Coordinates of N, CA and C in Angstrom, one line a residue:
X56 N -1.3 161.0 209.4 CA 0.1 161.3 209.6 C 0.9 160.0 209.9
X57 N 2.0 159.8 209.1 CA 2.8 158.7 209.4 C 4.0 159.0 210.2
X58 N 4.2 158.3 211.3 CA 5.3 158.6 212.2 C 6.4 157.6 211.9
X59 N 7.5 158.1 211.4 CA 8.7 157.3 211.1 C 9.7 157.3 212.2
X60 N 9.8 158.3 213.0 CA 10.8 158.4 214.0 C 10.3 159.4 215.1
X61 N 10.7 159.1 216.3 CA 10.4 159.9 217.4 C 11.4 159.7 218.5
X62 N 11.9 160.8 219.1 CA 12.8 160.6 220.2 C 12.8 161.8 221.1
X63 N 13.2 161.6 222.4 CA 13.4 162.7 223.3 C 14.5 163.5 222.8
X64 N 14.3 164.8 222.7 CA 15.4 165.7 222.2 C 16.0 166.6 223.3
X65 N 15.2 167.1 224.2 CA 15.7 167.9 225.2 C 14.8 167.9 226.4
X66 N 15.4 168.1 227.6 CA 14.6 168.3 228.8 C 15.1 169.6 229.4
X67 N 14.2 170.6 229.4 CA 14.5 171.9 229.7 C 14.0 172.4 231.0
X68 N 14.7 173.3 231.7 CA 14.2 174.0 232.9 C 14.3 175.5 232.6
X69 N 14.6 175.9 231.4 CA 14.6 177.3 231.1 C 14.8 177.5 229.6
X70 N 14.6 178.7 229.1 CA 14.6 179.0 227.7 C 16.0 178.7 227.0
X71 N 17.1 178.8 227.8 CA 18.4 178.5 227.2 C 18.6 177.1 226.7
X72 N 17.7 176.2 227.3 CA 17.8 174.8 226.9 C 16.8 174.3 225.9
X73 N 16.0 175.3 225.4 CA 15.0 174.9 224.3 C 15.7 174.6 223.0
X74 N 15.2 173.8 222.2 CA 15.8 173.6 220.8 C 15.9 174.9 220.1
X75 N 17.0 175.0 219.3 CA 17.2 176.2 218.6 C 17.0 176.2 217.1
X76 N 16.5 175.0 216.6 CA 16.4 174.8 215.1 C 15.3 175.5 214.4
X77 N 14.3 176.1 215.1 CA 13.2 176.7 214.5 C 12.1 175.8 214.0
X78 N 12.1 174.5 214.4 CA 11.0 173.6 214.0 C 9.7 173.9 214.7
X79 N 8.6 173.7 214.1 CA 7.3 174.0 214.8 C 7.1 173.1 216.0
X80 N 6.4 173.6 217.0 CA 6.2 172.9 218.2 C 4.7 172.9 218.5
X81 N 4.2 171.7 219.0 CA 2.9 171.5 219.5 C 3.0 171.2 221.0
X82 N 2.5 172.1 221.8 CA 2.6 171.9 223.3 C 1.4 171.2 223.8
X83 N 1.6 170.5 224.9 CA 0.5 169.8 225.6 C 0.4 170.3 227.0
X84 N -0.8 170.7 227.5 CA -1.0 171.2 228.8 C -2.1 170.4 229.4
X85 N -2.1 170.2 230.7 CA -3.2 169.5 231.4 C -2.8 169.3 232.8
X86 N -3.8 168.9 233.6 CA -3.6 168.7 235.0 C -2.7 167.5 235.2
X87 N -2.0 167.4 236.3 CA -1.2 166.2 236.6 C -2.0 164.9 236.4
X88 N -1.4 164.0 235.8 CA -2.0 162.6 235.6 C -3.2 162.6 234.7
X89 N -3.3 163.6 233.8 CA -4.5 163.6 232.9 C -4.2 162.7 231.6
X90 N -2.9 162.4 231.4 CA -2.6 161.5 230.3 C -1.8 162.1 229.2
X91 N -1.0 163.1 229.4 CA -0.2 163.8 228.4 C 0.8 162.8 227.8
X92 N 1.5 162.1 228.7 CA 2.5 161.1 228.2 C 1.9 160.0 227.5
X93 N 0.7 159.5 227.9 CA 0.0 158.4 227.3 C -0.4 158.9 225.9
X94 N -0.9 160.1 225.7 CA -1.3 160.6 224.4 C -0.1 160.6 223.5
X95 N 1.0 161.1 223.9 CA 2.2 161.1 223.1 C 2.6 159.7 222.6
X96 N 2.7 158.8 223.6 CA 3.1 157.4 223.3 C 2.1 156.8 222.3
X97 N 0.8 157.0 222.5 CA -0.2 156.4 221.6 C -0.1 156.9 220.2
X98 N 0.1 158.2 220.1 CA 0.1 158.9 218.8 C 1.3 158.4 218.0
X99 N 2.5 158.3 218.7 CA 3.7 157.9 217.9 C 3.9 156.4 217.9
X100 N 3.0 155.6 218.5 CA 3.1 154.2 218.5 C 4.4 153.7 219.2
X101 N 4.7 154.3 220.3 CA 5.8 153.8 221.2 C 5.3 153.7 222.6
X102 N 5.7 152.6 223.3 CA 5.1 152.4 224.6 C 5.7 153.3 225.7
X103 N 7.0 153.6 225.7 CA 7.6 154.3 226.8 C 8.5 155.5 226.4
X104 N 8.2 156.1 225.2 CA 9.1 157.3 224.9 C 8.8 158.4 225.9
X105 N 7.6 158.7 226.1 CA 7.2 159.7 227.1 C 6.9 158.9 228.4
X106 N 7.6 159.2 229.5 CA 7.5 158.4 230.7 C 6.1 158.8 231.4
X107 N 5.4 157.7 231.7 CA 4.1 157.9 232.5 C 4.5 157.7 233.9
X108 N 3.8 158.4 234.8 CA 4.0 158.2 236.2 C 2.7 158.1 237.0
X109 N 2.7 157.2 238.0 CA 1.5 157.1 238.8 C 1.5 158.2 239.9
X110 N 2.7 158.9 240.0 CA 2.8 160.0 241.0 C 2.5 161.3 240.3
X111 N 1.3 161.9 240.6 CA 1.0 163.2 240.0 C 2.0 164.3 240.4
X112 N 2.2 165.2 239.5 CA 3.1 166.3 239.7 C 4.6 166.0 239.6
X113 N 4.9 164.8 239.0 CA 6.3 164.4 239.0 C 7.1 165.2 237.9
X114 N 6.5 165.5 236.8 CA 7.2 166.2 235.7 C 7.3 167.7 236.0
X115 N 8.6 168.1 236.2 CA 8.8 169.5 236.6 C 9.7 170.2 235.5
X116 N 9.8 169.5 234.4 CA 10.6 170.1 233.3 C 9.7 170.2 232.0
X117 N 10.2 170.9 231.0 CA 9.5 170.9 229.7 C 10.3 169.9 228.9
X118 N 9.6 168.9 228.4 CA 10.2 167.8 227.6 C 9.9 168.0 226.1
X119 N 10.9 168.0 225.3 CA 10.7 168.2 223.9 C 11.0 166.8 223.2
X120 N 9.9 166.3 222.5 CA 10.0 165.1 221.7 C 10.0 165.4 220.2
X121 N 11.1 165.1 219.5 CA 11.2 165.4 218.1 C 10.6 164.3 217.3
X122 N 9.7 164.7 216.4 CA 8.9 163.7 215.6 C 9.3 163.9 214.1
X123 N 9.7 162.8 213.5 CA 10.1 162.7 212.0 C 11.2 163.8 211.7
X124 N 12.0 164.2 212.6 CA 13.0 165.2 212.4 C 12.4 166.5 211.9
X125 N 11.1 166.7 212.1 CA 10.4 167.9 211.5 C 9.7 168.8 212.5
X126 N 9.2 168.2 213.6 CA 8.5 169.1 214.6 C 8.6 168.4 216.0
X127 N 8.1 169.2 217.0 CA 8.2 168.7 218.4 C 6.9 168.6 219.0
X128 N 6.7 167.6 219.8 CA 5.7 167.5 220.9 C 6.4 168.1 222.1
X129 N 5.7 169.1 222.8 CA 6.3 169.7 223.9 C 5.4 169.4 225.1
X130 N 5.9 168.6 226.0 CA 5.2 168.2 227.2 C 5.5 169.1 228.4
X131 N 4.4 170.0 228.7 CA 4.6 171.0 229.8 C 4.3 170.3 231.1
X132 N 4.9 170.8 232.2 CA 4.5 170.3 233.5 C 3.1 170.4 233.8
X133 N 2.5 169.3 234.5 CA 1.1 169.3 234.8 C 0.8 170.4 235.8
X134 N -0.4 171.0 235.6 CA -0.8 172.1 236.5 C -1.9 171.6 237.5
X135 N -2.1 172.3 238.5 CA -3.2 172.0 239.5 C -2.9 170.8 240.4
X136 N -1.7 170.5 240.6 CA -1.4 169.4 241.6 C -1.5 169.9 243.0
X137 N -2.5 169.4 243.7 CA -2.8 170.0 245.0 C -1.7 169.8 246.1
X138 N -0.9 168.7 246.0 CA 0.1 168.4 247.0 C 1.4 169.2 246.8
X139 N 1.5 169.9 245.7 CA 2.7 170.7 245.5 C 2.5 172.0 246.3
X140 N 3.6 172.5 246.8 CA 3.6 173.7 247.6 C 3.1 174.9 246.7
X141 N 2.6 175.9 247.4 CA 2.1 177.1 246.7 C 3.3 177.8 245.9
X142 N 4.5 177.7 246.5 CA 5.6 178.3 245.8 C 6.0 177.5 244.6
X143 N 5.9 176.2 244.7 CA 6.2 175.3 243.5 C 5.2 175.5 242.4
X144 N 3.9 175.6 242.8 CA 2.9 175.9 241.8 C 3.1 177.2 241.1
X145 N 3.4 178.2 241.8 CA 3.7 179.6 241.3 C 4.9 179.5 240.3
X146 N 5.9 178.8 240.7 CA 7.1 178.7 239.9 C 6.8 178.0 238.6
X147 N 6.1 176.8 238.7 CA 5.7 176.1 237.5 C 4.8 177.0 236.6
X148 N 4.0 177.8 237.2 CA 3.1 178.6 236.4 C 3.9 179.6 235.6
X149 N 4.9 180.3 236.2 CA 5.8 181.2 235.5 C 6.6 180.5 234.4
X150 N 7.1 179.4 234.8 CA 7.8 178.5 233.8 C 7.0 178.3 232.6
X151 N 5.8 177.8 232.8 CA 4.9 177.5 231.6 C 4.6 178.8 230.8
X152 N 4.3 179.8 231.6 CA 3.9 181.1 230.9 C 5.0 181.7 230.1
X153 N 6.2 181.5 230.6 CA 7.4 182.0 229.9 C 7.5 181.3 228.5
X154 N 7.3 180.0 228.5 CA 7.3 179.2 227.3 C 6.2 179.7 226.4
X155 N 5.0 179.7 226.9 CA 3.8 180.0 226.0 C 3.8 181.4 225.4
X156 N 4.3 182.4 226.1 CA 4.2 183.7 225.6 C 5.5 184.1 224.8
X157 N 6.6 183.4 225.0 CA 7.8 183.8 224.3 C 8.3 182.9 223.2
X158 N 7.6 181.8 222.9 CA 8.1 180.8 222.0 C 7.5 181.0 220.6
X159 N 8.2 181.6 219.7 CA 7.6 181.8 218.4 C 7.4 180.5 217.6
X160 N 8.1 179.4 217.9 CA 7.9 178.1 217.3 C 6.6 177.5 217.6
X161 N 5.9 178.0 218.6 CA 4.7 177.3 219.1 C 3.6 177.5 218.0
X162 N 3.2 176.3 217.4 CA 2.2 176.3 216.3 C 0.8 176.0 216.8
X163 N 0.7 175.4 218.0 CA -0.6 175.1 218.5 C -0.5 174.4 219.8
X164 N -1.6 174.3 220.5 CA -1.7 173.9 221.8 C -2.8 172.8 222.0
X165 N -2.4 171.7 222.7 CA -3.4 170.7 223.0 C -3.6 170.8 224.5
X166 N -4.9 171.1 224.9 CA -5.2 171.0 226.4 C -6.0 169.7 226.6
X167 N -5.5 169.0 227.6 CA -6.1 167.7 227.9 C -6.9 167.9 229.2
X168 N -8.1 167.3 229.2 CA -9.0 167.3 230.4 C -9.5 165.9 230.5
X169 N -9.7 165.4 231.8 CA -10.2 164.1 232.0 C -11.7 164.1 231.7
X170 N -12.1 163.3 230.7 CA -13.4 163.3 230.2 C -14.4 162.8 231.2
X171 N -14.0 162.1 232.2 CA -14.9 161.5 233.2 C -15.5 162.5 234.2
X172 N -14.9 163.7 234.3 CA -15.3 164.7 235.3 C -15.5 166.0 234.6
X173 N -16.3 166.9 235.2 CA -16.3 168.3 234.7 C -15.0 168.9 234.8
X174 N -14.6 169.8 233.9 CA -13.3 170.6 234.0 C -13.2 171.3 235.4
X175 N -12.0 171.3 235.9 CA -11.8 171.9 237.2 C -11.4 173.4 237.0
X176 N -11.3 174.1 238.1 CA -11.0 175.5 238.0 C -9.7 175.8 237.3
X177 N -8.7 174.9 237.5 CA -7.4 175.1 236.9 C -7.5 174.8 235.4
X178 N -8.4 173.9 234.9 CA -8.6 173.7 233.5 C -9.2 174.9 232.9
X179 N -10.2 175.5 233.6 CA -10.9 176.7 233.1 C -9.9 177.9 233.0
X180 N -9.0 178.0 234.0 CA -8.0 179.1 234.0 C -7.1 179.0 232.8
X181 N -6.6 177.7 232.5 CA -5.7 177.5 231.4 C -6.4 177.8 230.1
X182 N -7.6 177.3 229.9 CA -8.3 177.5 228.6 C -8.5 179.0 228.4
X183 N -8.9 179.7 229.5 CA -9.1 181.2 229.4 C -7.9 181.9 229.0
X184 N -6.8 181.5 229.5 CA -5.5 182.1 229.3 C -5.1 181.8 227.8
X185 N -5.2 180.6 227.3 CA -4.8 180.2 226.0 C -5.7 180.9 225.0
X186 N -7.0 181.1 225.3 CA -7.9 181.8 224.4 C -7.6 183.3 224.3
X187 N -7.2 183.8 225.5 CA -6.9 185.2 225.6 C -5.7 185.5 224.7
X188 N -4.7 184.6 224.7 CA -3.5 184.8 223.9 C -3.6 184.3 222.5
X189 N -4.8 183.9 222.1 CA -5.1 183.4 220.7 C -4.2 182.4 220.2
X190 N -3.8 181.4 221.1 CA -3.0 180.3 220.7 C -3.9 179.2 220.1
X191 N -3.7 178.8 218.9 CA -4.6 177.8 218.3 C -4.7 176.6 219.2
X192 N -5.9 176.2 219.5 CA -6.2 175.2 220.5 C -7.0 174.0 220.1
X193 N -6.6 172.8 220.5 CA -7.4 171.6 220.4 C -7.6 171.1 221.9
X194 N -8.8 170.8 222.3 CA -9.1 170.3 223.6 C -9.4 168.8 223.4
X195 N -8.7 168.0 224.2 CA -8.8 166.5 224.1 C -9.3 166.0 225.5
X196 N -10.5 165.4 225.4 CA -11.0 164.7 226.6 C -10.4 163.3 226.7
X197 N -9.6 163.1 227.7 CA -8.9 161.8 227.8 C -9.7 160.8 228.6
X198 N -9.2 159.5 228.5 CA -9.8 158.4 229.3 C -11.2 158.1 228.9
X199 N -11.5 158.3 227.5 CA -12.9 158.1 227.0 C -13.3 156.6 227.2
X200 N -12.3 155.7 227.2 CA -12.6 154.3 227.3 C -13.3 154.0 228.7
X201 N -13.2 154.9 229.6 CA -13.7 154.6 231.0 C -15.2 155.0 231.0
X202 N -15.7 155.6 229.9 CA -17.1 156.0 229.8 C -17.8 155.1 228.7
X203 N -19.1 155.0 228.8 CA -19.8 154.4 227.7 C -19.9 155.3 226.5
X204 N -19.9 154.7 225.3 CA -20.0 155.5 224.0 C -21.1 156.5 224.1
X205 N -22.3 156.2 224.7 CA -23.4 157.0 224.8 C -23.2 158.3 225.6
X206 N -22.1 158.3 226.5 CA -21.9 159.4 227.3 C -20.9 160.4 226.7
X207 N -20.3 160.1 225.6 CA -19.2 160.9 225.0 C -19.7 162.3 224.6
X208 N -20.8 162.3 223.8 CA -21.3 163.6 223.3 C -21.7 164.5 224.4
X209 N -22.3 164.0 225.4 CA -22.7 164.9 226.6 C -21.5 165.4 227.3
X210 N -20.4 164.6 227.5 CA -19.2 165.0 228.1 C -18.5 166.1 227.3
X211 N -18.5 165.9 226.0 CA -17.8 166.9 225.1 C -18.6 168.2 225.2
X212 N -19.9 168.1 225.2 CA -20.7 169.4 225.3 C -20.4 170.1 226.7
X213 N -20.3 169.3 227.7 CA -20.0 169.9 229.0 C -18.6 170.5 229.0
X214 N -17.6 169.9 228.5 CA -16.3 170.4 228.4 C -16.3 171.8 227.6
X215 N -17.0 171.8 226.5 CA -17.1 173.0 225.6 C -17.7 174.1 226.4
X216 N -18.8 173.8 227.1 CA -19.6 174.8 227.9 C -18.7 175.3 229.1
X217 N -18.1 174.4 229.9 CA -17.4 174.8 231.1 C -16.1 175.6 230.7
X218 N -15.5 175.3 229.6 CA -14.3 176.0 229.2 C -14.6 177.2 228.4
X219 N -15.9 177.5 228.1 CA -16.3 178.7 227.3 C -15.6 178.7 226.0
X220 N -15.7 177.5 225.3 CA -15.0 177.4 224.0 C -15.9 177.9 222.9
X221 N -15.3 178.6 221.9 CA -16.1 178.9 220.7 C -16.4 177.7 219.9
X222 N -17.4 177.8 219.0 CA -17.8 176.6 218.2 C -16.6 176.1 217.3
X223 N -15.7 177.0 216.9 CA -14.7 176.6 216.0 C -13.5 175.9 216.7
X224 N -13.5 176.0 218.1 CA -12.4 175.3 218.8 C -12.8 173.8 218.9
X225 N -12.0 172.9 218.3 CA -12.3 171.5 218.3 C -12.1 170.8 219.6
X226 N -13.0 169.9 220.0 CA -12.9 169.1 221.2 C -13.1 167.6 220.7
X227 N -12.1 166.8 221.0 CA -12.3 165.4 220.7 C -12.2 164.5 221.9
X228 N -12.8 163.3 221.8 CA -12.7 162.3 222.8 C -11.6 161.4 222.4
X229 N -10.7 161.0 223.4 CA -9.5 160.3 223.1 C -9.3 159.2 224.2
X230 N -8.8 158.0 223.7 CA -8.4 157.0 224.6 C -7.1 156.4 224.2
X231 N -6.1 156.5 225.2 CA -4.8 155.9 224.9 C -4.9 154.4 224.9
X232 N -6.0 153.8 225.5 CA -6.1 152.3 225.5 C -6.6 151.8 224.2
X233 N -7.6 152.4 223.6 CA -8.2 151.9 222.4 C -7.7 152.6 221.1
X234 N -7.0 153.8 221.3 CA -6.6 154.6 220.2 C -7.7 155.5 219.6
X235 N -8.8 155.5 220.2 CA -9.9 156.3 219.7 C -9.5 157.8 219.8
X236 N -9.8 158.5 218.7 CA -9.5 160.0 218.6 C -8.1 160.2 218.0
X237 N -7.4 159.2 217.7 CA -6.0 159.3 217.2 C -6.1 159.9 215.8
X238 N -7.0 159.5 215.0 CA -7.1 160.0 213.6 C -7.5 161.5 213.6
X239 N -8.4 161.9 214.5 CA -8.8 163.3 214.6 C -7.6 164.2 215.0
X240 N -6.9 163.6 216.0 CA -5.7 164.3 216.5 C -4.7 164.5 215.4
X241 N -4.5 163.4 214.6 CA -3.5 163.5 213.5 C -3.9 164.6 212.4
X242 N -5.2 164.6 212.1 CA -5.7 165.6 211.2 C -5.5 167.0 211.7
X243 N -5.8 167.3 213.0 CA -5.5 168.6 213.5 C -4.1 169.0 213.5
X244 N -3.2 168.0 213.8 CA -1.8 168.2 213.8 C -1.3 168.6 212.4
X245 N -1.7 167.8 211.4 CA -1.3 168.1 210.0 C -1.8 169.5 209.6
X246 N -2.9 169.9 210.0 CA -3.4 171.3 209.7 C -2.6 172.3 210.4
X247 N -2.2 172.1 211.6 CA -1.4 173.1 212.4 C 0.0 173.2 211.8
X248 N 0.6 172.0 211.6 CA 2.0 172.0 211.2 C 2.2 172.4 209.7
X249 N 1.1 172.3 209.0 CA 1.1 172.7 207.6 C 0.9 174.2 207.5
X250 N 0.4 174.8 208.6 CA 0.0 176.3 208.5 C 1.3 177.1 208.5

């Protein structure tokens, strides 16, 4: 996939602020600080389009990034941030659920998990929810560069097992540092956006 253009299009706190053009959307979900912004920036070859933060739980909006004037990356607020209040976590959960269940433009979902660790309960809950609603899913194990190449296959198997993924649900290892996994991500995106 060739990226000719990418820009922030909208920052939304509710459905009335979502783009209205009907272009397909690929949403990204993951725990706070798992690397959603880094994945977007790596894929579109831009350093700071999606803002990365060293402070987990900072993104509290849904950010729409328009790519090639054709489709959107949709960066959802990170889930599972322990220092957020219970009320904040519940509000973010409803906010994300409203988008995921009501957005007909949603063409697919990328769930990011930190490849260095077993998936956490919040990762399992999100995967279970996405599979229940039959949203086309790609699972991306981030920060693969922090592991040796020999560990990748085992970590991918663990992610697949812990998230109870069917064999047809793809899982890829990804590194925003080295660009590893970018081609596989592009192939999946082309398949989903062409569908």
